[in-house]
Amino acid sequence: MTIYAVFFYIIAALIIAATGLAITRKHMVHAVLCLVVSFFGTALLFYLLGAPLPAIFQVIIYAGAIMVLFLFIVMMIRIDPEKTHRFPLGHYLAAGGICGAYFVAAVLLTLLSGPRARQPMPAATASPFDFGYYLFDRHWLSIEMISLLLLVALIGTLHLGLGRVGRKQKKGGGQ
Amino acid sequence: MIVPYTHVMLLGGVLFLLGMICTLTRRNLIMIILGLEIMLNAAAITFVGAGLHLQQIEGQAIALFILAVAAAEVSVGLALVVCIYRQTGTVDPQCIEGNKCQLKPDQTG
């Protein structure tokens, strides 16, 4: 067991513990903060698996931007966590059935994987230069589509956020 | 030498399961979107691990696309949640459909 493997198991335990805490918290602020820890752990894992550039993006975009967006929304919306209802028991049984079926399938597929998947993986690192060159060499169309998708998301968010205000102003101007 | 690929797959599978549990059992639109984020994150971990296993840089590229799609999805999703909260005053999915959350006593708790 090399030092890399020790790091991997520590980081994996950290990620699973933080995510498990996040999905069981009653207060959404606690859940979001636990998930930030989980995403930092994921960034460390990406670095360990030889992907430094996705690791940096994980910290900047996931832990930095998306989670801060969640925090803002949680602060905007006022919910009493003591007053929230729970599903009836039958819904929990159905959800448990779906999750159990998925987990059994996942473990079976992992156990049935070939002998090559059981060998320890050799360590390798893709430098940011190689990664960026590959990305813009092979996937330039996907990059453009992603930028278009982000633009559409921006316009849609603006429309949803400003829709009622804009209509009210228009009505007020007409009168 | 790092760990075998099956262990990375198991980590991704367990994370996906946690996200699935969060999405299926929480009655709060924000927590449902949080569960979706956890599931996307698990998929990204699996892709990066597969990229290392096959010695291909492709997995990291897909992880980057997953990141971008997650950013777009969460921004639109949270804008919808804020819209719903402004119109109905709740983020409980069952209370949105106009029945004003009149739950029977056996459905609460």
mmCIF file of C-alpha atoms in Angstrom:
data_model
loop_
_atom_site.group_PDB
_atom_site.id
_atom_site.type_symbol
_atom_site.label_atom_id
_atom_site.label_comp_id
_atom_site.label_asym_id
_atom_site.label_seq_id
_atom_site.Cartn_x
_atom_site.Cartn_y
_atom_site.Cartn_z
ATOM 1 C CA MET A 1 0.000 0.000 0.000
ATOM 2 C CA THR A 2 1.665 3.157 -1.178
ATOM 3 C CA ILE A 3 1.331 6.656 0.224
ATOM 4 C CA TYR A 4 -1.058 7.482 -2.678
ATOM 5 C CA ALA A 5 -3.404 4.696 -1.628
ATOM 6 C CA VAL A 6 -3.385 5.926 1.986
ATOM 7 C CA PHE A 7 -4.280 9.431 0.783
ATOM 8 C CA PHE A 8 -7.000 8.014 -1.464
ATOM 9 C CA TYR A 9 -8.723 6.142 1.356
ATOM 10 C CA ILE A 10 -8.496 9.124 3.739
ATOM 11 C CA ILE A 11 -9.979 11.474 1.116
ATOM 12 C CA ALA A 12 -12.683 8.961 0.161
ATOM 13 C CA ALA A 13 -13.725 8.592 3.817
ATOM 14 C CA LEU A 14 -13.796 12.390 4.158
ATOM 15 C CA ILE A 15 -15.971 12.799 1.051
ATOM 16 C CA ILE A 16 -18.458 10.122 2.058
ATOM 17 C CA ALA A 17 -18.690 11.382 5.663
ATOM 18 C CA ALA A 18 -19.200 14.995 4.585
ATOM 19 C CA THR A 19 -21.826 14.043 1.990
ATOM 20 C CA GLY A 20 -23.619 11.784 4.461
ATOM 21 C CA LEU A 21 -23.742 14.648 6.957
ATOM 22 C CA ALA A 22 -24.957 17.020 4.236
ATOM 23 C CA ILE A 23 -27.960 14.965 3.159
ATOM 24 C CA THR A 24 -29.221 14.433 6.705
ATOM 25 C CA ARG A 25 -29.033 17.998 8.075
ATOM 26 C CA LYS A 26 -32.297 19.757 8.846
ATOM 27 C CA HIS A 27 -30.913 23.245 8.374
ATOM 28 C CA MET A 28 -30.024 23.864 4.753
ATOM 29 C CA VAL A 29 -27.102 26.141 5.657
ATOM 30 C CA HIS A 30 -25.429 23.263 7.502
ATOM 31 C CA ALA A 31 -26.060 20.968 4.551
ATOM 32 C CA VAL A 32 -24.476 23.419 2.103
ATOM 33 C CA LEU A 33 -21.414 23.943 4.324
ATOM 34 C CA CYS A 34 -20.930 20.160 4.671
ATOM 35 C CA LEU A 35 -21.167 19.846 0.916
ATOM 36 C CA VAL A 36 -18.438 22.488 0.476
ATOM 37 C CA VAL A 37 -16.119 20.208 2.492
ATOM 38 C CA SER A 38 -17.157 17.298 0.283
ATOM 39 C CA PHE A 39 -16.347 19.241 -2.902
ATOM 40 C CA PHE A 40 -12.947 20.303 -1.550
ATOM 41 C CA GLY A 41 -12.265 16.615 -0.908
ATOM 42 C CA THR A 42 -13.315 15.857 -4.476
ATOM 43 C CA ALA A 43 -10.821 18.453 -5.725
ATOM 44 C CA LEU A 44 -8.056 16.737 -3.742
ATOM 45 C CA LEU A 45 -9.145 13.418 -5.231
ATOM 46 C CA PHE A 46 -8.979 14.834 -8.762
ATOM 47 C CA TYR A 47 -5.442 16.054 -8.064
ATOM 48 C CA LEU A 48 -4.507 12.627 -6.736
ATOM 49 C CA LEU A 49 -5.945 10.949 -9.841
ATOM 50 C CA GLY A 50 -3.758 13.085 -12.094
ATOM 51 C CA ALA A 51 -6.143 15.873 -13.092
ATOM 52 C CA PRO A 52 -4.800 19.163 -11.710
ATOM 53 C CA LEU A 53 -6.826 21.464 -13.959
ATOM 54 C CA PRO A 54 -10.240 19.880 -13.178
ATOM 55 C CA ALA A 55 -9.201 19.997 -9.499
ATOM 56 C CA ILE A 56 -8.693 23.769 -9.699
ATOM 57 C CA PHE A 57 -11.997 24.165 -11.568
ATOM 58 C CA GLN A 58 -13.720 22.046 -8.947
ATOM 59 C CA VAL A 59 -12.578 24.444 -6.225
ATOM 60 C CA ILE A 60 -13.358 27.589 -8.227
ATOM 61 C CA ILE A 61 -16.699 26.586 -9.777
ATOM 62 C CA TYR A 62 -18.216 23.957 -7.487
ATOM 63 C CA ALA A 63 -16.999 24.950 -4.031
ATOM 64 C CA GLY A 64 -16.683 28.617 -4.911
ATOM 65 C CA ALA A 65 -19.503 29.611 -7.234
ATOM 66 C CA ILE A 66 -22.267 26.990 -7.058
ATOM 67 C CA MET A 67 -22.210 26.554 -3.297
ATOM 68 C CA VAL A 68 -22.168 30.330 -2.720
ATOM 69 C CA LEU A 69 -25.189 30.556 -5.037
ATOM 70 C CA PHE A 70 -26.905 27.926 -2.877
ATOM 71 C CA LEU A 71 -26.038 29.903 0.266
ATOM 72 C CA PHE A 72 -27.531 33.084 -1.200
ATOM 73 C CA ILE A 73 -30.756 31.299 -2.138
ATOM 74 C CA VAL A 74 -30.991 29.614 1.275
ATOM 75 C CA MET A 75 -30.610 33.027 2.898
ATOM 76 C CA MET A 76 -33.286 34.499 0.606
ATOM 77 C CA ILE A 77 -35.832 31.784 1.354
ATOM 78 C CA ARG A 78 -37.123 31.626 4.897
ATOM 79 C CA ILE A 79 -38.180 28.146 5.978
ATOM 80 C CA ASP A 80 -38.692 26.861 9.484
ATOM 81 C CA PRO A 81 -36.930 23.474 9.531
ATOM 82 C CA GLU A 82 -39.107 22.280 12.421
ATOM 83 C CA LYS A 83 -42.284 22.745 10.409
ATOM 84 C CA THR A 84 -41.323 20.707 7.377
ATOM 85 C CA HIS A 85 -43.400 17.608 6.725
ATOM 86 C CA ARG A 86 -42.067 14.179 5.986
ATOM 87 C CA PHE A 87 -43.214 11.725 3.386
ATOM 88 C CA PRO A 88 -45.525 8.910 4.486
ATOM 89 C CA LEU A 89 -43.819 5.605 5.155
ATOM 90 C CA GLY A 90 -44.857 4.050 1.848
ATOM 91 C CA HIS A 91 -42.871 6.667 -0.076
ATOM 92 C CA TYR A 92 -39.789 5.861 1.993
ATOM 93 C CA LEU A 93 -40.214 2.157 1.225
ATOM 94 C CA ALA A 94 -40.428 2.874 -2.507
ATOM 95 C CA ALA A 95 -37.363 5.118 -2.356
ATOM 96 C CA GLY A 96 -35.484 2.484 -0.380
ATOM 97 C CA GLY A 97 -36.422 -0.136 -2.948
ATOM 98 C CA ILE A 98 -35.104 1.975 -5.827
ATOM 99 C CA CYS A 99 -31.890 2.854 -3.970
ATOM 100 C CA GLY A 100 -31.353 -0.753 -2.883
ATOM 101 C CA ALA A 101 -31.832 -2.078 -6.427
ATOM 102 C CA TYR A 102 -29.367 0.511 -7.732
ATOM 103 C CA PHE A 103 -26.774 -0.321 -5.080
ATOM 104 C CA VAL A 104 -27.022 -4.078 -5.618
ATOM 105 C CA ALA A 105 -26.567 -3.526 -9.365
ATOM 106 C CA ALA A 106 -23.557 -1.246 -8.777
ATOM 107 C CA VAL A 107 -21.817 -3.679 -6.419
ATOM 108 C CA LEU A 108 -22.503 -6.629 -8.751
ATOM 109 C CA LEU A 109 -21.084 -4.737 -11.743
ATOM 110 C CA THR A 110 -18.006 -3.820 -9.703
ATOM 111 C CA LEU A 111 -17.472 -7.402 -8.555
ATOM 112 C CA LEU A 112 -17.926 -8.733 -12.085
ATOM 113 C CA SER A 113 -15.339 -6.365 -13.548
ATOM 114 C CA GLY A 114 -12.384 -7.945 -15.249
ATOM 115 C CA PRO A 115 -8.986 -8.695 -13.714
ATOM 116 C CA ARG A 116 -7.451 -5.580 -15.234
ATOM 117 C CA ALA A 117 -9.677 -3.329 -13.128
ATOM 118 C CA ARG A 118 -8.319 -4.948 -9.967
ATOM 119 C CA GLN A 119 -4.709 -4.069 -10.668
ATOM 120 C CA PRO A 120 -3.532 -0.882 -8.964
ATOM 121 C CA MET A 121 -3.628 1.970 -11.451
ATOM 122 C CA PRO A 122 -0.304 3.536 -12.418
ATOM 123 C CA ALA A 123 0.004 7.149 -11.381
ATOM 124 C CA ALA A 124 -0.035 9.649 -14.241
ATOM 125 C CA THR A 125 -0.618 13.366 -14.519
ATOM 126 C CA ALA A 126 -2.041 15.348 -17.413
ATOM 127 C CA SER A 127 -0.407 18.755 -17.341
ATOM 128 C CA PRO A 128 -2.724 21.755 -17.847
ATOM 129 C CA PHE A 129 -0.945 22.496 -21.128
ATOM 130 C CA ASP A 130 -1.614 19.033 -22.551
ATOM 131 C CA PHE A 131 -5.170 19.062 -21.238
ATOM 132 C CA GLY A 132 -5.979 22.460 -22.735
ATOM 133 C CA TYR A 133 -4.376 21.538 -26.059
ATOM 134 C CA TYR A 134 -6.351 18.295 -26.230
ATOM 135 C CA LEU A 135 -9.569 20.061 -25.273
ATOM 136 C CA PHE A 136 -9.343 22.725 -27.943
ATOM 137 C CA ASP A 137 -7.962 20.297 -30.502
ATOM 138 C CA ARG A 138 -10.624 17.586 -30.225
ATOM 139 C CA HIS A 139 -13.542 19.193 -28.440
ATOM 140 C CA TRP A 140 -13.687 22.742 -29.757
ATOM 141 C CA LEU A 141 -17.291 22.306 -30.904
ATOM 142 C CA SER A 142 -18.329 21.046 -27.468
ATOM 143 C CA ILE A 143 -16.627 24.049 -25.871
ATOM 144 C CA GLU A 144 -18.646 26.385 -28.083
ATOM 145 C CA MET A 145 -21.841 24.493 -27.251
ATOM 146 C CA ILE A 146 -21.053 24.769 -23.538
ATOM 147 C CA SER A 147 -20.571 28.511 -23.875
ATOM 148 C CA LEU A 148 -23.901 28.747 -25.720
ATOM 149 C CA LEU A 149 -25.542 26.663 -22.982
ATOM 150 C CA LEU A 150 -24.220 28.998 -20.297
ATOM 151 C CA LEU A 151 -25.502 32.006 -22.256
ATOM 152 C CA VAL A 152 -28.952 30.413 -22.573
ATOM 153 C CA ALA A 153 -28.926 29.644 -18.845
ATOM 154 C CA LEU A 154 -28.031 33.281 -18.109
ATOM 155 C CA ILE A 155 -30.862 34.607 -20.287
ATOM 156 C CA GLY A 156 -33.334 32.115 -18.841
ATOM 157 C CA THR A 157 -32.372 33.011 -15.278
ATOM 158 C CA LEU A 158 -32.740 36.716 -16.024
ATOM 159 C CA HIS A 159 -36.134 36.095 -17.609
ATOM 160 C CA LEU A 160 -37.331 34.060 -14.623
ATOM 161 C CA GLY A 161 -35.997 36.551 -12.117
ATOM 162 C CA LEU A 162 -37.181 39.722 -13.799
ATOM 163 C CA GLY A 163 -40.355 38.435 -15.449
ATOM 164 C CA ARG A 164 -42.953 39.666 -13.003
ATOM 165 C CA VAL A 165 -41.187 42.933 -12.243
ATOM 166 C CA GLY A 166 -40.874 43.734 -15.935
ATOM 167 C CA ARG A 167 -44.560 42.969 -16.572
ATOM 168 C CA LYS A 168 -45.629 45.149 -13.653
ATOM 169 C CA GLN A 169 -43.562 48.036 -14.936
ATOM 170 C CA LYS A 170 -45.030 47.640 -18.399
ATOM 171 C CA LYS A 171 -48.552 47.638 -16.966
ATOM 172 C CA GLY A 172 -47.773 50.704 -14.873
ATOM 173 C CA GLY A 173 -46.401 52.493 -17.938
ATOM 174 C CA GLY A 174 -49.579 51.716 -19.901
ATOM 175 C CA GLN A 175 -51.775 53.279 -17.253
ATOM 176 C CA MET B 1 0.716 2.975 -7.990
ATOM 177 C CA ILE B 2 -2.659 4.158 -6.725
ATOM 178 C CA VAL B 3 -5.639 2.016 -5.748
ATOM 179 C CA PRO B 4 -7.469 -0.371 -8.105
ATOM 180 C CA TYR B 5 -10.085 1.100 -10.424
ATOM 181 C CA THR B 6 -12.863 -0.843 -8.699
ATOM 182 C CA HIS B 7 -12.361 1.191 -5.538
ATOM 183 C CA VAL B 8 -12.816 4.454 -7.431
ATOM 184 C CA MET B 9 -15.955 2.983 -8.998
ATOM 185 C CA LEU B 10 -17.269 1.985 -5.580
ATOM 186 C CA LEU B 11 -16.619 5.487 -4.230
ATOM 187 C CA GLY B 12 -18.521 6.983 -7.168
ATOM 188 C CA GLY B 13 -21.333 4.478 -6.675
ATOM 189 C CA VAL B 14 -21.713 5.229 -2.968
ATOM 190 C CA LEU B 15 -21.694 8.984 -3.620
ATOM 191 C CA PHE B 16 -24.331 8.539 -6.333
ATOM 192 C CA LEU B 17 -26.417 6.510 -3.877
ATOM 193 C CA LEU B 18 -26.192 9.287 -1.277
ATOM 194 C CA GLY B 19 -27.311 11.854 -3.847
ATOM 195 C CA MET B 20 -30.158 9.575 -4.899
ATOM 196 C CA ILE B 21 -31.328 9.179 -1.298
ATOM 197 C CA CYS B 22 -31.231 12.958 -0.857
ATOM 198 C CA THR B 23 -33.221 13.531 -4.046
ATOM 199 C CA LEU B 24 -35.834 10.872 -3.311
ATOM 200 C CA THR B 25 -36.501 11.411 0.376
ATOM 201 C CA ARG B 26 -36.184 15.141 1.094
ATOM 202 C CA ARG B 27 -39.251 17.350 0.766
ATOM 203 C CA ASN B 28 -37.483 20.535 -0.118
ATOM 204 C CA LEU B 29 -36.751 21.723 -3.650
ATOM 205 C CA ILE B 30 -33.342 23.124 -2.685
ATOM 206 C CA MET B 31 -32.274 19.819 -1.120
ATOM 207 C CA ILE B 32 -33.451 18.002 -4.255
ATOM 208 C CA ILE B 33 -31.184 20.185 -6.397
ATOM 209 C CA LEU B 34 -28.379 19.573 -3.875
ATOM 210 C CA GLY B 35 -28.871 15.833 -4.371
ATOM 211 C CA LEU B 36 -28.596 16.298 -8.135
ATOM 212 C CA GLU B 37 -25.301 18.124 -7.597
ATOM 213 C CA ILE B 38 -23.989 15.215 -5.503
ATOM 214 C CA MET B 39 -24.935 12.770 -8.270
ATOM 215 C CA LEU B 40 -23.200 14.859 -10.961
ATOM 216 C CA ASN B 41 -20.139 15.065 -8.733
ATOM 217 C CA ALA B 42 -20.070 11.272 -8.361
ATOM 218 C CA ALA B 43 -20.250 10.904 -12.142
ATOM 219 C CA ALA B 44 -17.315 13.295 -12.541
ATOM 220 C CA ILE B 45 -15.217 11.299 -10.045
ATOM 221 C CA THR B 46 -15.951 8.105 -11.964
ATOM 222 C CA PHE B 47 -15.006 9.730 -15.276
ATOM 223 C CA VAL B 48 -11.674 11.022 -13.944
ATOM 224 C CA GLY B 49 -10.904 7.603 -12.455
ATOM 225 C CA ALA B 50 -11.756 5.898 -15.747
ATOM 226 C CA GLY B 51 -9.504 8.359 -17.568
ATOM 227 C CA LEU B 52 -6.605 7.355 -15.338
ATOM 228 C CA HIS B 53 -7.444 3.657 -15.671
ATOM 229 C CA LEU B 54 -7.436 3.762 -19.474
ATOM 230 C CA GLN B 55 -4.573 6.291 -19.637
ATOM 231 C CA GLN B 56 -6.762 8.623 -21.698
ATOM 232 C CA ILE B 57 -7.193 12.346 -21.197
ATOM 233 C CA GLU B 58 -10.793 12.058 -22.413
ATOM 234 C CA GLY B 59 -12.201 11.406 -18.937
ATOM 235 C CA GLN B 60 -10.965 14.730 -17.626
ATOM 236 C CA ALA B 61 -12.545 16.547 -20.581
ATOM 237 C CA ILE B 62 -15.913 14.943 -19.821
ATOM 238 C CA ALA B 63 -15.499 15.917 -16.147
ATOM 239 C CA LEU B 64 -15.036 19.524 -17.263
ATOM 240 C CA PHE B 65 -18.225 19.371 -19.361
ATOM 241 C CA ILE B 66 -20.101 17.897 -16.394
ATOM 242 C CA LEU B 67 -18.920 20.878 -14.342
ATOM 243 C CA ALA B 68 -20.226 23.359 -16.906
ATOM 244 C CA VAL B 69 -23.581 21.590 -17.279
ATOM 245 C CA ALA B 70 -23.943 21.480 -13.478
ATOM 246 C CA ALA B 71 -23.329 25.233 -13.286
ATOM 247 C CA ALA B 72 -25.980 25.959 -15.934
ATOM 248 C CA GLU B 73 -28.457 23.514 -14.393
ATOM 249 C CA VAL B 74 -28.117 24.844 -10.868
ATOM 250 C CA SER B 75 -28.515 28.478 -11.902
ATOM 251 C CA VAL B 76 -31.743 27.831 -13.821
ATOM 252 C CA GLY B 77 -33.020 25.430 -11.147
ATOM 253 C CA LEU B 78 -32.484 27.870 -8.310
ATOM 254 C CA ALA B 79 -34.107 30.677 -10.319
ATOM 255 C CA LEU B 80 -37.157 28.412 -10.739
ATOM 256 C CA VAL B 81 -37.154 27.680 -6.995
ATOM 257 C CA VAL B 82 -37.096 31.400 -6.200
ATOM 258 C CA CYS B 83 -39.957 31.961 -8.676
ATOM 259 C CA ILE B 84 -42.011 29.185 -7.050
ATOM 260 C CA TYR B 85 -41.279 30.554 -3.582
ATOM 261 C CA ARG B 86 -42.439 34.024 -4.604
ATOM 262 C CA GLN B 87 -45.692 32.703 -6.029
ATOM 263 C CA THR B 88 -46.645 30.074 -3.452
ATOM 264 C CA GLY B 89 -44.583 30.891 -0.366
ATOM 265 C CA THR B 90 -43.244 27.368 0.023
ATOM 266 C CA VAL B 91 -40.581 25.082 -1.419
ATOM 267 C CA ASP B 92 -42.328 21.837 -0.518
ATOM 268 C CA PRO B 93 -43.046 20.004 -3.806
ATOM 269 C CA GLN B 94 -46.394 18.669 -2.596
ATOM 270 C CA CYS B 95 -47.689 22.087 -1.537
ATOM 271 C CA ILE B 96 -47.058 23.696 -4.933
ATOM 272 C CA GLU B 97 -49.905 22.091 -6.840
ATOM 273 C CA GLY B 98 -52.550 24.378 -5.375
ATOM 274 C CA ASN B 99 -53.729 22.205 -2.496
ATOM 275 C CA LYS B 100 -52.212 24.595 0.076
ATOM 276 C CA CYS B 101 -50.531 21.816 2.003
ATOM 277 C CA GLN B 102 -53.578 20.566 3.849
ATOM 278 C CA LEU B 103 -52.039 17.322 5.003
ATOM 279 C CA LYS B 104 -53.965 14.691 6.881
ATOM 280 C CA PRO B 105 -52.677 13.959 10.404
ATOM 281 C CA ASP B 106 -51.370 10.526 9.398
ATOM 282 C CA GLN B 107 -49.198 12.023 6.670
ATOM 283 C CA THR B 108 -47.234 14.332 8.941
ATOM 284 C CA GLY B 109 -44.395 13.461 11.283
#
